[in-house]
Tab-separated table of C-alpha atoms (C1' of nucleotides) in Angstrom:
chain	number	residue	atom	x	y	z
Y	30	MET	CA	30.126	9.969	-2.013
Y	31	ALA	CA	28.722	6.908	-3.717
Y	32	GLN	CA	24.911	7.065	-3.625
Y	33	GLN	CA	23.879	4.056	-1.562
Y	34	LYS	CA	20.757	2.142	-2.536
Y	35	ILE	CA	17.618	3.595	-1.031
Y	36	PRO	CA	15.100	1.037	0.308
Y	37	GLU	CA	11.775	1.176	-1.502
Y	38	VAL	CA	9.846	1.398	1.755
Y	39	VAL	CA	11.676	4.603	2.489
Y	40	VAL	CA	10.768	6.163	-0.851
Y	41	ASP	CA	7.158	5.126	-0.317
Y	42	ARG	CA	7.040	7.031	2.959
Y	43	LEU	CA	8.439	10.303	1.653
Y	44	PRO	CA	5.195	11.478	0.024
Y	45	THR	CA	3.369	11.112	3.330
Y	46	TYR	CA	6.056	13.207	4.984
Y	47	VAL	CA	5.568	15.902	2.379
Y	48	ARG	CA	1.829	15.810	2.932
Y	49	ALA	CA	2.080	16.077	6.708
Y	50	LEU	CA	4.637	18.865	6.485
Y	51	THR	CA	2.425	20.790	4.087
Y	52	LEU	CA	-0.498	20.541	6.501
Y	53	LEU	CA	1.742	21.725	9.358
Y	54	ARG	CA	2.847	24.679	7.267
Y	55	GLU	CA	-0.766	25.599	6.633
Y	56	GLU	CA	-1.208	25.685	10.392
Y	57	GLY	CA	1.491	28.320	10.507
Y	58	ILE	CA	4.178	26.094	12.013
Y	59	SER	CA	7.683	26.590	10.672
Y	60	VAL	CA	9.838	24.108	12.582
Y	61	VAL	CA	9.075	20.526	13.581
Y	62	SER	CA	10.987	17.779	15.378
Y	63	SER	CA	10.988	14.147	14.293
Y	64	GLN	CA	9.112	13.470	17.523
Y	65	GLU	CA	6.259	15.839	16.672
Y	66	LEU	CA	6.053	14.716	13.059
Y	67	GLY	CA	6.055	11.106	14.238
Y	68	VAL	CA	3.042	11.692	16.436
Y	69	ARG	CA	1.123	13.092	13.466
Y	70	LEU	CA	2.026	10.247	11.180
Y	71	ARG	CA	1.990	7.475	13.761
Y	72	VAL	CA	5.553	6.450	13.010
Y	73	THR	CA	8.589	6.466	15.285
Y	74	PRO	CA	10.847	9.528	15.341
Y	75	ALA	CA	13.839	7.268	14.708
Y	76	GLN	CA	12.275	6.082	11.493
Y	77	ILE	CA	11.783	9.601	10.218
Y	78	ARG	CA	15.349	10.563	11.044
Y	79	LYS	CA	16.734	7.394	9.505
Y	80	ASP	CA	14.642	7.830	6.349
Y	81	LEU	CA	15.781	11.405	5.864
Y	82	SER	CA	19.401	10.477	6.543
Y	83	TYR	CA	19.487	8.486	3.297
Y	84	PHE	CA	19.196	11.751	1.406
Y	85	GLY	CA	21.092	14.275	3.468
Y	86	ARG	CA	21.189	16.221	6.705
Y	87	PHE	CA	18.203	18.489	6.814
Y	88	GLY	CA	17.733	19.087	10.534
Y	89	LYS	CA	19.276	21.257	13.198
Y	90	GLN	CA	20.312	19.586	16.425
Y	91	GLY	CA	18.389	20.886	19.378
Y	92	ARG	CA	15.729	22.439	17.094
Y	93	GLY	CA	14.316	20.091	14.516
Y	94	TYR	CA	13.538	20.576	10.838
Y	95	ASN	CA	12.663	23.799	9.061
Y	96	ILE	CA	9.401	22.898	7.374
Y	97	ASP	CA	9.699	25.096	4.284
Y	98	ASN	CA	13.163	23.810	3.653
Y	99	LEU	CA	12.337	20.162	4.237
Y	100	ILE	CA	9.314	20.317	1.936
Y	101	ARG	CA	11.479	21.837	-0.771
Y	102	GLU	CA	14.162	19.177	-0.342
Y	103	LEU	CA	11.724	16.283	-0.355
Y	104	ARG	CA	9.794	17.567	-3.351
Y	105	SER	CA	13.038	17.850	-5.214
Y	106	ILE	CA	14.105	14.338	-4.206
Y	107	LEU	CA	10.743	12.955	-5.341
Y	108	GLY	CA	10.889	14.728	-8.687
Y	109	LEU	CA	7.921	16.962	-7.872
Y	110	THR	CA	9.427	20.202	-9.118
Y	111	LYS	CA	8.218	19.620	-12.665
Y	112	GLU	CA	4.755	18.914	-14.005
Y	113	TRP	CA	3.976	15.325	-14.993
Y	114	PRO	CA	1.575	14.905	-17.904
Y	115	MET	CA	-0.569	11.771	-17.675
Y	116	ALA	CA	-2.778	9.830	-20.097
Y	117	LEU	CA	-5.977	8.184	-18.920
Y	118	VAL	CA	-7.449	5.127	-20.605
Y	119	GLY	CA	-11.113	4.388	-19.912
Y	120	ALA	CA	-13.638	7.207	-19.857
Y	121	GLY	CA	-16.446	5.316	-18.160
Y	122	GLN	CA	-17.844	5.898	-14.686
Y	123	LEU	CA	-14.489	5.556	-12.970
Y	124	GLY	CA	-12.485	7.351	-15.638
Y	125	GLN	CA	-14.830	10.322	-15.508
Y	126	ALA	CA	-14.452	10.555	-11.761
Y	127	ILE	CA	-10.677	10.555	-12.189
Y	128	LEU	CA	-10.891	13.277	-14.828
Y	129	ARG	CA	-12.944	15.423	-12.484
Y	130	TYR	CA	-10.737	14.735	-9.476
Y	131	THR	CA	-9.115	17.989	-8.404
Y	132	GLY	CA	-6.379	16.479	-6.252
Y	133	PHE	CA	-3.846	15.809	-8.997
Y	134	VAL	CA	-3.155	19.253	-10.405
Y	135	PRO	CA	-2.028	21.003	-7.193
Y	136	GLU	CA	0.590	18.274	-6.843
Y	137	GLY	CA	1.851	18.660	-10.388
Y	138	PHE	CA	0.018	15.788	-12.037
Y	139	ARG	CA	-2.138	16.683	-14.999
Y	140	VAL	CA	-4.246	14.424	-17.187
Y	141	VAL	CA	-3.507	15.770	-20.654
Y	142	ALA	CA	-5.330	13.150	-22.692
Y	143	ALA	CA	-8.075	10.569	-22.229
Y	144	PHE	CA	-8.888	7.570	-24.399
Y	145	ASP	CA	-11.720	5.122	-24.865
Y	146	THR	CA	-12.908	2.611	-27.424
Y	147	ASP	CA	-16.559	3.495	-26.933
Y	148	LYS	CA	-17.760	5.649	-29.850
Y	149	ARG	CA	-20.230	7.412	-27.565
Y	150	GLN	CA	-17.453	8.675	-25.320
Y	151	ILE	CA	-15.064	9.723	-28.079
Y	152	GLY	CA	-15.276	13.461	-28.743
Y	153	ARG	CA	-16.916	14.213	-25.403
Y	154	LYS	CA	-15.318	16.850	-23.247
Y	155	ILE	CA	-14.897	15.615	-19.676
Y	156	GLY	CA	-13.149	17.717	-17.103
Y	157	PRO	CA	-10.041	19.156	-18.740
Y	158	VAL	CA	-9.873	16.962	-21.864
Y	159	VAL	CA	-11.680	15.673	-24.932
Y	160	VAL	CA	-11.882	11.885	-25.109
Y	161	GLN	CA	-9.930	10.439	-28.032
Y	162	ASP	CA	-9.976	7.081	-29.772
Y	163	VAL	CA	-7.499	4.626	-28.251
Y	164	ALA	CA	-6.001	4.274	-31.717
Y	165	GLU	CA	-4.526	7.746	-31.268
Y	166	LEU	CA	-2.861	6.832	-27.971
Y	167	PRO	CA	0.653	5.940	-29.148
Y	168	GLN	CA	1.032	9.126	-31.147
Y	169	THR	CA	-0.352	11.365	-28.404
Y	170	VAL	CA	1.858	9.796	-25.742
Y	171	VAL	CA	4.951	10.580	-27.782
Y	172	GLU	CA	3.839	14.060	-28.842
Y	173	ARG	CA	2.850	15.157	-25.377
Y	174	ASN	CA	5.764	13.527	-23.601
Y	175	VAL	CA	3.575	11.400	-21.369
Y	176	ASP	CA	5.434	9.197	-18.892
Y	177	ILE	CA	2.504	8.118	-16.734
Y	178	GLY	CA	-0.590	6.170	-17.786
Y	179	ILE	CA	-3.757	5.712	-15.759
Y	180	VAL	CA	-5.756	2.539	-16.397
Y	181	ALA	CA	-9.461	2.785	-15.622
Y	182	VAL	CA	-10.953	0.064	-17.811
Y	183	PRO	CA	-12.613	-3.219	-16.785
Y	184	SER	CA	-10.268	-6.032	-15.687
Y	185	ALA	CA	-10.959	-8.035	-18.800
Y	186	THR	CA	-9.523	-5.390	-21.120
Y	187	ALA	CA	-6.882	-3.989	-18.780
Y	188	GLN	CA	-3.976	-6.180	-19.904
Y	189	GLY	CA	-4.448	-5.124	-23.516
Y	190	VAL	CA	-4.533	-1.477	-22.551
Y	191	ILE	CA	-1.420	-1.904	-20.440
Y	192	ASP	CA	0.400	-3.572	-23.339
Y	193	THR	CA	-0.517	-0.646	-25.573
Y	194	LEU	CA	0.704	1.864	-23.007
Y	195	VAL	CA	3.974	-0.009	-22.560
Y	196	ARG	CA	4.544	-0.260	-26.316
Y	197	SER	CA	3.922	3.466	-26.595
Y	198	GLY	CA	6.814	4.113	-24.246
Y	199	ILE	CA	5.032	4.874	-20.992
Y	200	ARG	CA	7.257	4.371	-17.938
Y	201	ALA	CA	4.776	4.289	-15.062
Y	202	ILE	CA	1.212	3.057	-14.629
Y	203	LEU	CA	-1.429	3.846	-12.050
Y	204	ASN	CA	-3.756	0.877	-12.274
Y	205	TYR	CA	-7.354	1.083	-11.074
Y	206	ALA	CA	-8.339	-2.255	-12.639
Y	207	PRO	CA	-8.634	-5.027	-10.070
Y	208	MET	CA	-6.131	-7.438	-11.618
Y	209	SER	CA	-2.380	-8.023	-11.438
Y	210	PRO	CA	-0.876	-6.982	-14.737
Y	211	HIS	CA	2.085	-8.424	-16.618
Y	212	ILE	CA	4.542	-5.630	-17.066
Y	213	PRO	CA	8.200	-5.444	-18.092
Y	214	GLU	CA	10.809	-4.931	-15.363
Y	215	ASN	CA	11.555	-1.356	-16.292
Y	216	VAL	CA	7.977	-0.090	-16.066
Y	217	LEU	CA	6.589	0.974	-12.683
Y	218	VAL	CA	3.095	0.128	-11.444
Y	219	ARG	CA	1.014	1.102	-8.461
Y	220	GLU	CA	-2.343	-0.477	-7.774
Y	221	VAL	CA	-5.276	1.570	-6.527
Y	222	ASP	CA	-7.665	-0.985	-5.153
Y	223	PRO	CA	-10.104	-0.126	-2.379
Y	224	VAL	CA	-11.499	-3.673	-2.295
Y	225	VAL	CA	-8.109	-5.174	-1.478
Y	226	ALA	CA	-7.725	-2.549	1.248
Y	227	LEU	CA	-11.094	-3.536	2.698
Y	228	GLN	CA	-10.362	-7.245	2.516
Y	229	SER	CA	-7.257	-6.982	4.640
Y	230	MET	CA	-9.198	-5.050	7.276
Y	231	THR	CA	-11.965	-7.642	7.528
Y	232	PHE	CA	-9.360	-10.196	8.589
Y	233	TYR	CA	-8.730	-8.169	11.726
Y	234	LEU	CA	-12.400	-7.316	12.224
Y	235	LYS	CA	-13.218	-11.003	12.198
Y	236	LEU	CA	-10.313	-11.811	14.533
Y	237	ASP	CA	-11.577	-9.185	16.938
Y	238	GLU	CA	-15.079	-10.655	16.884
Y	239	LYS	CA	-13.719	-14.104	17.641
Y	240	GLN	CA	-11.775	-12.784	20.605
Y	241	ARG	CA	-14.827	-11.033	21.975
Y	242	GLU	CA	-16.844	-14.215	21.692
Y	243	LYS	CA	-14.164	-16.077	23.556
Y	244	ALA	CA	-13.987	-13.394	26.223
Y	245	ALA	CA	-17.770	-13.459	26.601
Y	246	GLN	CA	-17.850	-17.159	27.366
F	23	MET	CA	-2.028	-25.533	18.589
F	24	ALA	CA	-1.424	-22.001	19.775
F	25	GLN	CA	-2.248	-19.562	16.974
F	26	GLN	CA	1.036	-17.827	16.200
F	27	LYS	CA	1.018	-14.163	15.270
F	28	ILE	CA	0.438	-13.591	11.574
F	29	PRO	CA	2.618	-10.896	9.987
F	30	GLU	CA	0.589	-8.000	8.596
F	31	VAL	CA	2.324	-8.195	5.233
F	32	VAL	CA	1.025	-11.715	4.883
F	33	VAL	CA	-2.562	-10.679	5.569
F	34	ASP	CA	-2.192	-7.851	3.074
F	35	ARG	CA	-1.214	-10.311	0.360
F	36	LEU	CA	-4.089	-12.726	0.846
F	37	PRO	CA	-6.675	-10.607	-0.986
F	38	THR	CA	-4.466	-10.522	-4.068
F	39	TYR	CA	-4.208	-14.300	-3.927
F	40	VAL	CA	-7.985	-14.561	-3.805
F	41	ARG	CA	-8.240	-12.231	-6.765
F	42	ALA	CA	-5.728	-14.136	-8.877
F	43	LEU	CA	-7.299	-17.482	-7.995
F	44	THR	CA	-10.718	-16.190	-8.939
F	45	LEU	CA	-9.425	-15.086	-12.337
F	46	LEU	CA	-7.802	-18.502	-12.836
F	47	ARG	CA	-11.082	-20.190	-11.985
F	48	GLU	CA	-12.865	-18.071	-14.559
F	49	GLU	CA	-10.361	-19.388	-17.085
F	50	GLY	CA	-11.558	-22.875	-16.236
F	51	ILE	CA	-8.447	-23.934	-14.328
F	52	SER	CA	-9.054	-26.022	-11.230
F	53	VAL	CA	-5.587	-26.725	-9.813
F	54	VAL	CA	-2.593	-24.437	-9.552
F	55	SER	CA	0.933	-24.765	-8.160
F	56	SER	CA	2.653	-22.086	-6.128
F	57	GLN	CA	5.027	-21.748	-9.074
F	58	GLU	CA	2.237	-20.950	-11.546
F	59	LEU	CA	0.427	-18.616	-9.180
F	60	GLY	CA	3.719	-16.880	-8.452
F	61	VAL	CA	4.286	-16.122	-12.120
F	62	ARG	CA	0.862	-14.471	-12.325
F	63	LEU	CA	1.386	-12.361	-9.253
F	64	ARG	CA	5.097	-11.699	-9.680
F	65	VAL	CA	5.966	-13.155	-6.292
F	66	THR	CA	8.131	-16.155	-5.443
F	67	PRO	CA	6.519	-19.577	-5.042
F	68	ALA	CA	8.191	-19.899	-1.647
F	69	GLN	CA	6.440	-16.780	-0.462
F	70	ILE	CA	3.052	-18.089	-1.441
F	71	ARG	CA	3.657	-21.427	0.276
F	72	LYS	CA	5.014	-19.757	3.382
F	73	ASP	CA	2.119	-17.297	3.533
F	74	LEU	CA	-0.455	-20.071	3.253
F	75	SER	CA	1.368	-22.187	5.832
F	76	TYR	CA	0.469	-19.653	8.536
F	77	PHE	CA	-3.134	-20.691	8.159
F	78	GLY	CA	-3.060	-24.382	7.368
F	79	ARG	CA	-2.110	-26.969	4.815
F	80	PHE	CA	-4.168	-26.438	1.726
F	81	GLY	CA	-2.068	-28.036	-0.993
F	82	LYS	CA	-1.416	-31.522	-2.275
F	83	GLN	CA	2.197	-32.550	-2.718
F	84	GLY	CA	3.016	-33.315	-6.295
F	85	ARG	CA	-0.137	-31.532	-7.516
F	86	GLY	CA	-0.610	-28.055	-6.134
F	87	TYR	CA	-3.687	-26.293	-4.774
F	88	ASN	CA	-7.299	-26.966	-5.633
F	89	ILE	CA	-8.503	-23.530	-6.647
F	90	ASP	CA	-12.111	-23.799	-5.496
F	91	ASN	CA	-10.991	-25.058	-2.146
F	92	LEU	CA	-8.249	-22.496	-1.666
F	93	ILE	CA	-10.562	-19.620	-2.565
F	94	ARG	CA	-13.082	-20.889	-0.038
F	95	GLU	CA	-10.433	-21.219	2.674
F	96	LEU	CA	-8.935	-17.792	2.038
F	97	ARG	CA	-12.293	-16.075	1.905
F	98	SER	CA	-13.155	-17.650	5.207
F	99	ILE	CA	-9.827	-16.603	6.746
F	100	LEU	CA	-10.351	-13.032	5.524
F	101	GLY	CA	-13.884	-12.862	6.881
F	102	LEU	CA	-15.421	-12.606	3.423
F	103	THR	CA	-18.199	-15.128	3.946
F	104	LYS	CA	-20.535	-12.507	5.370
F	105	GLU	CA	-21.705	-9.217	3.963
F	106	TRP	CA	-20.109	-6.076	5.388
F	107	PRO	CA	-22.365	-3.020	5.527
F	108	MET	CA	-20.512	0.271	5.113
F	109	ALA	CA	-21.359	3.923	5.721
F	110	LEU	CA	-20.068	6.640	3.423
F	111	VAL	CA	-19.485	10.201	4.569
F	112	GLY	CA	-19.220	12.853	1.864
F	113	ALA	CA	-21.606	12.788	-1.075
F	114	GLY	CA	-19.679	15.172	-3.320
F	115	GLN	CA	-17.916	14.376	-6.549
F	116	LEU	CA	-15.785	11.626	-5.037
F	117	GLY	CA	-18.485	10.224	-2.770
F	118	GLN	CA	-20.887	9.917	-5.691
F	119	ALA	CA	-18.305	8.020	-7.698
F	120	ILE	CA	-17.837	5.638	-4.775
F	121	LEU	CA	-21.603	5.162	-4.462
F	122	ARG	CA	-21.808	4.287	-8.131
F	123	TYR	CA	-18.763	2.005	-8.050
F	124	THR	CA	-19.882	-1.549	-8.815
F	125	GLY	CA	-16.785	-3.317	-7.532
F	126	PHE	CA	-17.766	-3.519	-3.860
F	127	VAL	CA	-20.965	-5.549	-3.912
F	128	PRO	CA	-19.651	-8.692	-5.681
F	129	GLU	CA	-17.025	-8.905	-2.928
F	130	GLY	CA	-19.536	-8.569	-0.126
F	131	PHE	CA	-19.127	-4.881	0.658
F	132	ARG	CA	-22.266	-2.789	0.496
F	133	VAL	CA	-22.708	0.903	1.167
F	134	VAL	CA	-25.935	0.962	3.176
F	135	ALA	CA	-25.959	4.643	4.104
F	136	ALA	CA	-24.449	7.903	2.915
F	137	PHE	CA	-24.110	11.180	4.786
F	138	ASP	CA	-23.358	14.796	4.015
F	139	THR	CA	-23.698	18.187	5.671
F	140	ASP	CA	-24.685	19.903	2.432
F	141	LYS	CA	-28.446	20.553	2.432
F	142	ARG	CA	-28.514	20.210	-1.368
F	143	GLN	CA	-27.236	16.646	-1.198
F	144	ILE	CA	-29.411	15.495	1.689
F	145	GLY	CA	-32.441	13.585	0.439
F	146	ARG	CA	-30.919	12.890	-2.959
F	147	LYS	CA	-30.862	9.307	-4.130
F	148	ILE	CA	-27.411	8.365	-5.412
F	149	GLY	CA	-26.656	4.835	-6.507
F	150	PRO	CA	-28.171	2.506	-3.914
F	151	VAL	CA	-28.871	5.018	-1.112
F	152	VAL	CA	-30.526	8.267	-0.101
F	153	VAL	CA	-28.132	10.825	1.354
F	154	GLN	CA	-28.823	11.569	5.029
F	155	ASP	CA	-27.788	14.381	7.343
F	156	VAL	CA	-24.554	13.621	9.192
F	157	ALA	CA	-26.484	14.230	12.409
F	158	GLU	CA	-28.209	10.891	11.814
F	159	LEU	CA	-24.939	9.024	11.436
F	160	PRO	CA	-24.452	7.657	14.969
F	161	GLN	CA	-27.942	6.231	15.139
F	162	THR	CA	-27.792	4.683	11.674
F	163	VAL	CA	-24.406	3.098	12.310
F	164	VAL	CA	-25.750	1.346	15.381
F	165	GLU	CA	-29.083	0.358	13.830
F	166	ARG	CA	-27.578	-1.039	10.697
F	167	ASN	CA	-24.634	-2.698	12.374
F	168	VAL	CA	-22.065	-0.814	10.364
F	169	ASP	CA	-18.429	-1.697	11.106
F	170	ILE	CA	-16.770	0.078	8.203
F	171	GLY	CA	-16.819	3.793	7.386
F	172	ILE	CA	-15.709	5.402	4.148
F	173	VAL	CA	-14.419	8.961	4.352
F	174	ALA	CA	-14.779	11.011	1.175
F	175	VAL	CA	-14.792	14.579	2.472
F	176	PRO	CA	-12.172	17.323	2.008
F	177	SER	CA	-9.033	17.030	4.150
F	178	ALA	CA	-10.011	19.989	6.279
F	179	THR	CA	-13.161	18.320	7.596
F	180	ALA	CA	-11.923	14.730	7.543
F	181	GLN	CA	-10.662	14.561	11.123
F	182	GLY	CA	-14.027	15.685	12.480
F	183	VAL	CA	-15.824	13.090	10.404
F	184	ILE	CA	-13.415	10.406	11.557
F	185	ASP	CA	-13.964	11.371	15.187
F	186	THR	CA	-17.711	11.078	14.680
F	187	LEU	CA	-17.351	7.677	13.056
F	188	VAL	CA	-15.107	6.447	15.861
F	189	ARG	CA	-17.473	7.716	18.550
F	190	SER	CA	-20.323	5.949	16.795
F	191	GLY	CA	-18.510	2.656	17.218
F	192	ILE	CA	-17.091	2.087	13.760
F	193	ARG	CA	-14.123	-0.319	13.775
F	194	ALA	CA	-12.537	0.246	10.368
F	195	ILE	CA	-12.113	3.235	8.068
F	196	LEU	CA	-11.352	3.488	4.380
F	197	ASN	CA	-9.965	6.994	4.030
F	198	TYR	CA	-9.993	8.822	0.703
F	199	ALA	CA	-9.048	12.177	2.240
F	200	PRO	CA	-5.409	13.063	1.639
F	201	MET	CA	-4.376	13.458	5.283
F	202	SER	CA	-3.137	11.204	8.068
F	203	PRO	CA	-5.860	10.882	10.651
F	204	HIS	CA	-5.617	10.528	14.408
F	205	ILE	CA	-7.321	7.317	15.321
F	206	PRO	CA	-7.432	5.154	18.432
F	207	GLU	CA	-5.317	1.993	18.491
F	208	ASN	CA	-8.253	-0.353	18.131
F	209	VAL	CA	-9.652	1.203	14.954
F	210	LEU	CA	-8.244	0.124	11.586
F	211	VAL	CA	-7.493	2.512	8.706
F	212	ARG	CA	-6.454	2.100	5.108
F	213	GLU	CA	-5.587	5.072	2.965
F	214	VAL	CA	-6.677	5.278	-0.658
F	215	ASP	CA	-4.449	7.916	-2.122
F	216	PRO	CA	-3.534	7.930	-5.794
F	217	VAL	CA	-1.358	11.025	-5.413
F	218	VAL	CA	0.900	9.330	-2.889
F	219	ALA	CA	1.161	6.360	-5.249
F	220	LEU	CA	2.178	8.691	-8.083
F	221	GLN	CA	4.690	10.561	-5.951
F	222	SER	CA	6.660	7.447	-5.106
F	223	MET	CA	6.834	6.543	-8.800
F	224	THR	CA	8.204	9.920	-9.834
F	225	PHE	CA	11.206	9.326	-7.593
F	226	TYR	CA	12.197	6.410	-9.797
F	227	LEU	CA	11.230	8.186	-13.020
F	228	LYS	CA	13.530	11.034	-12.093
F	229	LEU	CA	16.327	8.648	-11.080
F	230	ASP	CA	16.002	6.931	-14.431
F	231	GLU	CA	16.229	10.233	-16.291
F	232	LYS	CA	19.366	11.176	-14.378
F	233	GLN	CA	20.984	7.879	-15.267
F	234	ARG	CA	20.155	8.324	-18.939
F	235	GLU	CA	21.665	11.802	-18.916
F	236	LYS	CA	24.799	10.417	-17.368
F	237	ALA	CA	24.944	7.599	-19.912
F	238	ALA	CA	24.460	10.050	-22.766
F	239	GLN	CA	27.470	12.147	-21.810
O	3	DT	C1'	19.012	21.013	27.337
O	4	DC	C1'	17.099	19.391	23.296
O	5	DC	C1'	17.201	17.049	19.237
O	6	DT	C1'	19.730	15.287	15.068
O	7	DG	C1'	22.311	11.710	12.559
O	8	DT	C1'	23.906	7.156	12.646
O	9	DG	C1'	26.430	2.791	13.667
O	10	DA	C1'	25.008	-1.273	15.996
O	11	DA	C1'	21.450	-4.359	17.823
O	12	DA	C1'	17.076	-6.177	17.389
O	13	DT	C1'	13.323	-7.569	14.815
O	14	DA	C1'	10.763	-8.764	10.739
O	15	DC	C1'	10.457	-10.741	6.372
O	16	DT	C1'	11.974	-13.484	2.433
O	17	DT	C1'	14.245	-17.101	0.295
O	18	DC	C1'	16.579	-21.471	0.422
O	19	DA	C1'	16.713	-26.175	0.373
O	20	DC	C1'	15.112	-30.484	1.373
O	21	DA	C1'	12.324	-34.240	3.799
O	22	DG	C1'	8.358	-36.368	2.718
O	23	DC	C1'	3.804	-37.165	0.545
O	24	DT	C1'	1.144	-38.327	-3.868
A	29	DA	C1'	8.672	-36.875	-10.863
A	30	DG	C1'	6.573	-33.115	-8.977
A	31	DC	C1'	5.242	-30.102	-5.559
A	32	DT	C1'	4.060	-28.912	-0.668
A	33	DG	C1'	5.269	-27.411	3.998
A	34	DT	C1'	8.747	-25.693	6.860
A	35	DG	C1'	12.998	-25.124	9.760
A	36	DA	C1'	17.116	-22.660	8.916
A	37	DA	C1'	19.796	-19.187	6.520
A	38	DG	C1'	19.959	-14.957	4.508
A	39	DT	C1'	18.233	-10.057	3.802
A	40	DA	C1'	15.833	-6.132	4.830
A	41	DT	C1'	13.870	-2.962	7.893
A	42	DT	C1'	13.163	-0.911	12.288
A	43	DT	C1'	14.535	0.549	16.643
A	44	DC	C1'	17.992	1.570	20.037
A	45	DA	C1'	21.080	4.422	22.143
A	46	DC	C1'	24.345	7.777	22.276
A	47	DA	C1'	28.031	11.119	20.520
A	48	DG	C1'	27.962	15.628	19.362
A	49	DG	C1'	26.212	20.203	17.599
A	50	DA	C1'	22.975	24.341	18.468
DNA sequence: TCCTGTGAAATACTTCACAGCT
DNA sequence: AGCTGTGAAGTATTTCACAGGA
């Protein structure tokens, strides 16, 4: 069986399936149909079935999916059975909030090192780590087998930080800086940008206001 | 001219165009071609031209786009010419970081009120606001004309908070809680979820590792 | 009967390629 | 000569609809 190419959109949806399934499990539910899961996630049942079908046959006809089993399968597909060490760059306001964020560890993501250029931050213990000088980054990344970098520095310095991370051999970047970085093909990036999220909503808010005005005439 | 329906993906890209154009302007550049902008953003020039063509004709043949003008047009299209007041719910670790985040205000987003149920938080001044009791939320939302709510409470209580926001007349929600909320059709949501972003990257990291193993055999 | 898994159809999105303006 | 704006072509993604297993 030649592994067909999986669409990126499909991969992007899998984590939300895992999350919803985990919440269902906490409610004591053990089996779910694509219909029921679709209602929760506001997606069509056909989409869920189609997405899962890229990876295997996990359901039982007439019943649905065993939640424990499906969670296990999806976590394995997504590479979530191991722990992923991460390195954070930028120990300012935002970086500190990230270091104190408790949502990463239960999912297997652990910030194992933090870096800054600011002498006042270096040596400080924040959350689980002591802030190091950025100069030590390349060595630490190699020593601690870090594949994922988190960028939490101002836009102006972000590209430099990203270049350093890439040169150090990092393979994935979670970027909190509001800019679009230059990155080699083989390195992954995801942007975390609440402002961009807000700005696409205001388009529809404004549209809605216009329509109300028109309707009110 | 009947306004044709604009694809959502197009709207979602506009804020990144604004961002890139703004950075170009700061570099002192005043005109840009779709080609040049595409290189910055890692998208095709055709996509940029096509996206813009849904809204009008902003370029000059043979030259490109006047940056000042295009920024102004896009900001107007996105509804960014007014200030958007926002209400935050959840003044814990995460909520405090959001209140202290300086990236919203320059873009016209301002948190004008914050709410919590925790007696120890209520009355505290954090960043630009004093934390209020959630009981006061509906009234404040109406009085202060708040259209956008930010949810920064634990998953377990998020749905209740969202219901309250919706009942109070909010029209858009920026959700930091790692769950998928039930929301009426006419209310917008955007999820801010770094863990989901990480989990779709690990799929490819794992794939890459597998391929290396195979190659090494 | 209920619900999965999946080709096929429908829809959505992206890219091409070129007429036409500057 | 260079670059936009845009139908048309090409891909990608979603949804349909139904055979078949529990």
